[in-house]
Tab-separated table of N, CA and C in Angstrom:
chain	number	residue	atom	x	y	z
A	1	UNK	N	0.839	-1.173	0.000
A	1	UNK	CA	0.000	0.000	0.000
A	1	UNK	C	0.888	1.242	0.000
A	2	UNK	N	0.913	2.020	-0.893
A	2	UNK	CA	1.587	3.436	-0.825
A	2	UNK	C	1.037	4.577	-0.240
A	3	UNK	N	2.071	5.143	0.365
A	3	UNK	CA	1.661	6.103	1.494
A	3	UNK	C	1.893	7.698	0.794
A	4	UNK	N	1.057	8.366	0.957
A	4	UNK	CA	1.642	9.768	0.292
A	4	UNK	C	2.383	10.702	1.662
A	5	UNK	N	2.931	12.116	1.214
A	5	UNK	CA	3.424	12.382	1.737
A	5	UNK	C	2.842	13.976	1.732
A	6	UNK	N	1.985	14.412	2.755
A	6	UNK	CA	1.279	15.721	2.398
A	6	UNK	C	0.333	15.743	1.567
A	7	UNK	N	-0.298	16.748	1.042
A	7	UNK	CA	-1.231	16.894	0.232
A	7	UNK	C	-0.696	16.747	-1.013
A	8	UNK	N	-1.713	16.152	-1.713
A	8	UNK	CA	-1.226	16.145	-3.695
A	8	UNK	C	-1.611	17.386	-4.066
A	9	UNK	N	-1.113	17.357	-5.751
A	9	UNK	CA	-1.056	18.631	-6.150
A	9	UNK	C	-2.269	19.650	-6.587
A	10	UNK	N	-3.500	18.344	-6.356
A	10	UNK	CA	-4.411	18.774	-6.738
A	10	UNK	C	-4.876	19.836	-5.896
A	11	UNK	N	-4.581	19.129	-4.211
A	11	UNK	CA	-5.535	20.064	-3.223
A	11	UNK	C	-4.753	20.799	-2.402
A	12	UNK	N	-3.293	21.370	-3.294
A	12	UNK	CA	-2.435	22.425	-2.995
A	12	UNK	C	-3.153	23.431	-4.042
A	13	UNK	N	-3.747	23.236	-5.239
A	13	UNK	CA	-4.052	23.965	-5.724
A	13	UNK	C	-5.715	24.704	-4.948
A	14	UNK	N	-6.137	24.122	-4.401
A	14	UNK	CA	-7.718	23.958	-3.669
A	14	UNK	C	-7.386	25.018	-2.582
A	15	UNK	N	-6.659	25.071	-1.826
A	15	UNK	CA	-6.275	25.558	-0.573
A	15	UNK	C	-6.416	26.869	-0.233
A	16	UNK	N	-7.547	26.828	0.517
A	16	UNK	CA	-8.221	28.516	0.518
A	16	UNK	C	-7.858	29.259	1.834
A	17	UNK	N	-7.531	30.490	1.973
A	17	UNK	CA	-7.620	30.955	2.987
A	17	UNK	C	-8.070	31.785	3.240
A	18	UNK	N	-8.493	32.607	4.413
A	18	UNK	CA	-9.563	33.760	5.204
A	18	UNK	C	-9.712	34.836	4.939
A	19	UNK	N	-8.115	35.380	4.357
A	19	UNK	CA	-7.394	36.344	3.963
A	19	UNK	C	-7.045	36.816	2.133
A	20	UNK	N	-7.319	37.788	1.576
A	20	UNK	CA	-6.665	38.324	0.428
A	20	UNK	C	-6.058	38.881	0.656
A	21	UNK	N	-4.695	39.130	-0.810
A	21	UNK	CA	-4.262	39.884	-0.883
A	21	UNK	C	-4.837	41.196	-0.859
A	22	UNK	N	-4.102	42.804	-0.109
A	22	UNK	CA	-5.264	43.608	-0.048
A	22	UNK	C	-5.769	43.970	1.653
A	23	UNK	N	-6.236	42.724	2.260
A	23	UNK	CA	-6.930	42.800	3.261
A	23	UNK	C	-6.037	43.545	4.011
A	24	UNK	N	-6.890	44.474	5.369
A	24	UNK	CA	-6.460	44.856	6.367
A	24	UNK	C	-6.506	44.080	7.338
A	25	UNK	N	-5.470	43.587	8.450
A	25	UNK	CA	-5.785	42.093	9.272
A	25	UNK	C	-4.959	42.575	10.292
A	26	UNK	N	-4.878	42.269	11.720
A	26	UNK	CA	-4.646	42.422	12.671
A	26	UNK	C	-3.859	41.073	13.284
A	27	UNK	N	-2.877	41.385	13.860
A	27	UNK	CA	-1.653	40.186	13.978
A	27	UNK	C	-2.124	39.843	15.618
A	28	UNK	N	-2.636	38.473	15.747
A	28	UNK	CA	-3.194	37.618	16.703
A	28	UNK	C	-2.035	37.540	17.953
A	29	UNK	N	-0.697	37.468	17.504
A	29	UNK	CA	0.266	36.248	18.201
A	29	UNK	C	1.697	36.319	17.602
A	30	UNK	N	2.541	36.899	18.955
A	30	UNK	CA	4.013	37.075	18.217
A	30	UNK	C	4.348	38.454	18.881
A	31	UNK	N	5.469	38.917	18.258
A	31	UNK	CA	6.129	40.185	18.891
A	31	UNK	C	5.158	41.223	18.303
A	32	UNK	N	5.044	41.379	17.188
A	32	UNK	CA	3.984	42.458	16.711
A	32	UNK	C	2.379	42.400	16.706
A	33	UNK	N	2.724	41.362	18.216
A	33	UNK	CA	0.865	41.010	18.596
A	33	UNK	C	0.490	42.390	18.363
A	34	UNK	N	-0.815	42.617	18.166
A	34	UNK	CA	-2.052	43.979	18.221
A	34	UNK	C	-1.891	44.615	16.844
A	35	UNK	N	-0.648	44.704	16.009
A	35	UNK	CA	-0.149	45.286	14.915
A	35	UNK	C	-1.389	45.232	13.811
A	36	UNK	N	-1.827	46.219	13.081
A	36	UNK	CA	-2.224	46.229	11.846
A	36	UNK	C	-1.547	46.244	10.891
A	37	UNK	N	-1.943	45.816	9.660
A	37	UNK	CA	-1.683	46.125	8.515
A	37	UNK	C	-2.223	45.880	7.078
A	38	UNK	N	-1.539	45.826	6.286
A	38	UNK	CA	-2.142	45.418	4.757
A	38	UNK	C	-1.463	44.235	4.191
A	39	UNK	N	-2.193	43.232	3.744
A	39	UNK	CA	-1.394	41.899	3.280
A	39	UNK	C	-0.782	42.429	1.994
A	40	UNK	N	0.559	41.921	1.522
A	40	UNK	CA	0.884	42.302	0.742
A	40	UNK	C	1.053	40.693	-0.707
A	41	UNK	N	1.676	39.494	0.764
A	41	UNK	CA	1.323	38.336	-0.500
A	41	UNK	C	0.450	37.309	0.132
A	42	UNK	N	0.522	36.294	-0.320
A	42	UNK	CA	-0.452	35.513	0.354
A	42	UNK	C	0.154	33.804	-0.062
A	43	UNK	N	0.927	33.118	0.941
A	43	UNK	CA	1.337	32.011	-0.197
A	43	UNK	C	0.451	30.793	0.559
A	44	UNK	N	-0.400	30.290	-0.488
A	44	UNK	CA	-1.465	29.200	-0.098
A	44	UNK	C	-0.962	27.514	0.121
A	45	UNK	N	0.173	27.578	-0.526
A	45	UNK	CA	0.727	26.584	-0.031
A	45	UNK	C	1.822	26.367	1.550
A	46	UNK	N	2.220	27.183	1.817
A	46	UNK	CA	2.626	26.818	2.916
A	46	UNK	C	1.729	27.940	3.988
A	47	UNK	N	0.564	28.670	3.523
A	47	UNK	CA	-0.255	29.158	4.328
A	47	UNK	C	0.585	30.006	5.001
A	48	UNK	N	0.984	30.809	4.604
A	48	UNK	CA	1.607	32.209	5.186
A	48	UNK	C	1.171	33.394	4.247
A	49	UNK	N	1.481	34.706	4.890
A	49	UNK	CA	1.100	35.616	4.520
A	49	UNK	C	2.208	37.156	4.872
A	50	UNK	N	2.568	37.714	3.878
A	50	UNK	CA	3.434	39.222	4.346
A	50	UNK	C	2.177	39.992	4.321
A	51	UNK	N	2.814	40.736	5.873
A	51	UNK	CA	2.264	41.974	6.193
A	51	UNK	C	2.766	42.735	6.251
A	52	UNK	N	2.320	44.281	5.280
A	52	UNK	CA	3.301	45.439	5.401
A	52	UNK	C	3.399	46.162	6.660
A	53	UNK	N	4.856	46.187	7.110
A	53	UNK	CA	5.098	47.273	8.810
A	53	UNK	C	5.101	45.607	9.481
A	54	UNK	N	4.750	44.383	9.863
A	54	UNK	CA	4.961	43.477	10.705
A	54	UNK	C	5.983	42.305	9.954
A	55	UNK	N	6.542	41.878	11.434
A	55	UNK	CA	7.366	40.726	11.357
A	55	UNK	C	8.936	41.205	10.119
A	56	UNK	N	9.291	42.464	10.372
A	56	UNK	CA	10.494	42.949	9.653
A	56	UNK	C	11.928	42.860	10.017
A	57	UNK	N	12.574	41.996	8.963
A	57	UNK	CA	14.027	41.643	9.354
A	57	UNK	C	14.751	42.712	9.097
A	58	UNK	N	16.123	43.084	9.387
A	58	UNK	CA	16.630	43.846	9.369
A	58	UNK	C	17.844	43.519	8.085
A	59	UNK	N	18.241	43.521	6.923
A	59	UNK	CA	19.337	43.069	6.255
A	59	UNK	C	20.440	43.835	6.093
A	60	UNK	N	21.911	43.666	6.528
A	60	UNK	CA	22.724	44.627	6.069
A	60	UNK	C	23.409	44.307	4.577
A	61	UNK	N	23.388	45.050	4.028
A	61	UNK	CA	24.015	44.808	3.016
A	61	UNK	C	25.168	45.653	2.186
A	62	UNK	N	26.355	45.111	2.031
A	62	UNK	CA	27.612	45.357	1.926
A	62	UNK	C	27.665	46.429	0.056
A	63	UNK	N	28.519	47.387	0.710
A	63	UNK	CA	28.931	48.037	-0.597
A	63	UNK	C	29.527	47.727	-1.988
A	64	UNK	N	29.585	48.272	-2.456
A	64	UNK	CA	30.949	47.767	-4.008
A	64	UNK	C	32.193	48.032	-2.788
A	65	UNK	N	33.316	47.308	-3.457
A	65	UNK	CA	34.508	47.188	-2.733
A	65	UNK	C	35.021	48.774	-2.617
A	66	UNK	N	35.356	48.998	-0.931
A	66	UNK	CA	35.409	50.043	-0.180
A	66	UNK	C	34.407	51.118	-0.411
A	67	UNK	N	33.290	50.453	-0.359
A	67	UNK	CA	31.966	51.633	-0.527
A	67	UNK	C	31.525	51.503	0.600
A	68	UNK	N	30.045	52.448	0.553
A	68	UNK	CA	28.993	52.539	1.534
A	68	UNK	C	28.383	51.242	1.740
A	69	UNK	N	27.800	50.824	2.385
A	69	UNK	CA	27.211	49.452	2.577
A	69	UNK	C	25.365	50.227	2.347
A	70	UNK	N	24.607	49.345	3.564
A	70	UNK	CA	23.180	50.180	3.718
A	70	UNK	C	22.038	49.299	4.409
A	71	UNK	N	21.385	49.475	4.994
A	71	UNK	CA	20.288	48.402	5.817
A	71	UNK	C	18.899	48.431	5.012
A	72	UNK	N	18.530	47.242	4.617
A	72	UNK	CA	17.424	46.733	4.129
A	72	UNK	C	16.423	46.497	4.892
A	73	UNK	N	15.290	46.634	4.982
A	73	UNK	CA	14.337	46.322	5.890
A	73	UNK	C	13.252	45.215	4.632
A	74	UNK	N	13.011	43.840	5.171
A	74	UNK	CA	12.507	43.273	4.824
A	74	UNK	C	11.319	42.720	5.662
A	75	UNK	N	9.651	42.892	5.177
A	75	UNK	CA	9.144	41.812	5.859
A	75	UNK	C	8.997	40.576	5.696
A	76	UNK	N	9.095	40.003	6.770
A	76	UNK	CA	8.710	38.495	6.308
A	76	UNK	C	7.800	37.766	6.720
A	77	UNK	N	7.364	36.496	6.372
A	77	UNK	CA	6.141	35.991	6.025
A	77	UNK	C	5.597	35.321	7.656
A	78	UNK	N	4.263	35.714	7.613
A	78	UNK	CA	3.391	35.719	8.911
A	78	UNK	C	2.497	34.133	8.768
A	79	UNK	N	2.326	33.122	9.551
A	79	UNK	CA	0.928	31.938	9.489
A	79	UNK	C	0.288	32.788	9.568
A	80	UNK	N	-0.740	32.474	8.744
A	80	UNK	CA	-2.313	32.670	8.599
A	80	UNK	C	-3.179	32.442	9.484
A	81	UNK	N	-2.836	31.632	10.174
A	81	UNK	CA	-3.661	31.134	11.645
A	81	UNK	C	-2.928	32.405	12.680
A	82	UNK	N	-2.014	33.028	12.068
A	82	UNK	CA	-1.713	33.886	13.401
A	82	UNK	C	-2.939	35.889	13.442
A	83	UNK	N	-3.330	35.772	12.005
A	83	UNK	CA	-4.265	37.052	11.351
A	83	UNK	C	-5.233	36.825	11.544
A	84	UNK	N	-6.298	37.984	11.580
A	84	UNK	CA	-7.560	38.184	11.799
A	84	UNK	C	-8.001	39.208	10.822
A	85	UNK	N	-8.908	38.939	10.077
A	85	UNK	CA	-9.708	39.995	9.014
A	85	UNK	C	-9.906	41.387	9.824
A	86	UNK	N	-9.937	42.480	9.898
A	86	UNK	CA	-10.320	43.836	9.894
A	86	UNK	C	-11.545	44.201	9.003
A	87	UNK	N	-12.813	44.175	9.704
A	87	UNK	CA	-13.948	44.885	8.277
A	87	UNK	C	-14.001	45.761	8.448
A	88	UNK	N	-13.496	46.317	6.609
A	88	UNK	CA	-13.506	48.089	6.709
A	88	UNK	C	-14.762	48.660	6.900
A	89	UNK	N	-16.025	48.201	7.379
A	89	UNK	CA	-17.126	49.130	7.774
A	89	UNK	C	-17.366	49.513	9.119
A	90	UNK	N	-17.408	47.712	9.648
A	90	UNK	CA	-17.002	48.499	11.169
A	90	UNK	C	-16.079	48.548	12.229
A	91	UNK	N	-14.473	47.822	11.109
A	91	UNK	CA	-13.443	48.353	11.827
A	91	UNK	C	-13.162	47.434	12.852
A	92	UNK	N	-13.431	46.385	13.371
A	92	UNK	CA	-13.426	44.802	14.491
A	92	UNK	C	-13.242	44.269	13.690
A	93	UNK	N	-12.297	43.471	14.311
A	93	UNK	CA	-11.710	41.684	13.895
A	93	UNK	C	-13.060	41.209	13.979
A	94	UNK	N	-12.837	40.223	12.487
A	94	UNK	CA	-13.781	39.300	12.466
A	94	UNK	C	-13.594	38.188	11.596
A	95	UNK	N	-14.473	37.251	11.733
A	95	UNK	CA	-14.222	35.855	10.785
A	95	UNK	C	-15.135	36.562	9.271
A	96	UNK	N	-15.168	35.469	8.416
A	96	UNK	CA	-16.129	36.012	7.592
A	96	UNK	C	-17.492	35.133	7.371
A	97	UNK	N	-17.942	34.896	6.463
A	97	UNK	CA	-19.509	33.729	6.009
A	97	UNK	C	-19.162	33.976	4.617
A	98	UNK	N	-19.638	33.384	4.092
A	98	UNK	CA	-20.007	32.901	2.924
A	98	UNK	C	-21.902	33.633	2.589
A	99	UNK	N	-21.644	34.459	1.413
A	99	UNK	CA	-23.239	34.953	1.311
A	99	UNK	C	-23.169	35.547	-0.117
A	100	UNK	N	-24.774	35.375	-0.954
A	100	UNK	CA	-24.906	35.874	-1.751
A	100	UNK	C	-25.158	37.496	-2.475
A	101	UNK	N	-24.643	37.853	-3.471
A	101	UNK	CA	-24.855	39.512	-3.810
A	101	UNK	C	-25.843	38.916	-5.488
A	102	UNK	N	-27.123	38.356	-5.424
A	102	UNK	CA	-27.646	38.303	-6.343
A	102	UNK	C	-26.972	36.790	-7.204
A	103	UNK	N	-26.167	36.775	-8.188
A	103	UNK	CA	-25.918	35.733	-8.734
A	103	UNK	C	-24.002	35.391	-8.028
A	104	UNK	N	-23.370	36.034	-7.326
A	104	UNK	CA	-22.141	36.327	-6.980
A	104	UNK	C	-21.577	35.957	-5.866
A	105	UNK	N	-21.150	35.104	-5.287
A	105	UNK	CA	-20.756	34.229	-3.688
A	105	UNK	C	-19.649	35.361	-3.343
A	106	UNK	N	-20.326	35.849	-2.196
A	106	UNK	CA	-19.122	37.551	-1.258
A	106	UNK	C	-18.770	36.456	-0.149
A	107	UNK	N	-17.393	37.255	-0.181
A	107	UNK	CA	-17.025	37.557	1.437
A	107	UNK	C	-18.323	38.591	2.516
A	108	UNK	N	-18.687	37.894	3.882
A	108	UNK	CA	-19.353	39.315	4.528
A	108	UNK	C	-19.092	38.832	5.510
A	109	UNK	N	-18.810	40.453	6.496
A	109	UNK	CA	-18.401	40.262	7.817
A	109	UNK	C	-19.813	39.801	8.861
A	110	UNK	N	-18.978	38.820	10.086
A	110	UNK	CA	-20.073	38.170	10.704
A	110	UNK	C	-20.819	39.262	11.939
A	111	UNK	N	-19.912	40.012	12.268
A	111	UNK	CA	-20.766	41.096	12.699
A	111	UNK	C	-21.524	42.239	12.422
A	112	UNK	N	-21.497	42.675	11.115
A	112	UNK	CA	-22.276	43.849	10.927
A	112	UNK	C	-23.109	43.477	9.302
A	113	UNK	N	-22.710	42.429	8.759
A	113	UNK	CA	-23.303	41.866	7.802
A	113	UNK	C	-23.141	42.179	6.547
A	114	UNK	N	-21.992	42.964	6.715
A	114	UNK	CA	-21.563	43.872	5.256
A	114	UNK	C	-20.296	43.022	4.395
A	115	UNK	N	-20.773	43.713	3.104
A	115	UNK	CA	-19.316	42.484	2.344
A	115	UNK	C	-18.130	43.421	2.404
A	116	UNK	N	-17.111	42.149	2.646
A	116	UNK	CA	-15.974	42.506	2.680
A	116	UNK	C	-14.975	42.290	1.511
């Protein structure tokens, strides 16, 4: 009997998460607990996410020979289980639902009922 190893490629492609690119989301857990920001990528396979302003490394990086050097600021990539949606209407963390706009399946926030 053969054993796989993780998900196949089919339902790496399937793999949905809470969050778009875009969204405003609020960082659950970590040094930049409470932090807002704006997602900038979103990678569905290993379920992480960059947030602009959180989780930023610092890079130094070296000049042409006997030059200036200079510090890079990079963010780097946040779990998805660690974010929370922001709805821009009324501004609270929230999960979302699943709901119709006529023929069109929305995102809408679970507290104020508006799409997100």
């Amino acid at each position: 009997m053969a054993r796989t190893m993780g998900p196949t490629l089919k339902a790496l492609h399937q793999m949905k998460l809470h969050v778009k690119t875009g969204d405003t989301v609020r960082i659950l857990a970590g040094k930049d607990r409470d932090k807002t920001g704006k997602i900038l990528t979103v990678d569905r396979e290993r379920r992480r996410v960059v947030v602009e302003g959180v989780n930023v490394h610092k890079r130094f990086r070296k000049g042409p020979t006997r030059g200036q050097g200079e510090i890079v600021e990079q963010p780097l990539p946040v779990h998805a289980s660690n974010v929370m949606l922001v709805c821009p209407h009324c501004g609270a963390t929230t999960r979302t639902k699943a709901g119709f706009e006529g023929e069109k399946k929305v995102r809408m926030c679970r507290k104020c009922e508006a799409v997100v």
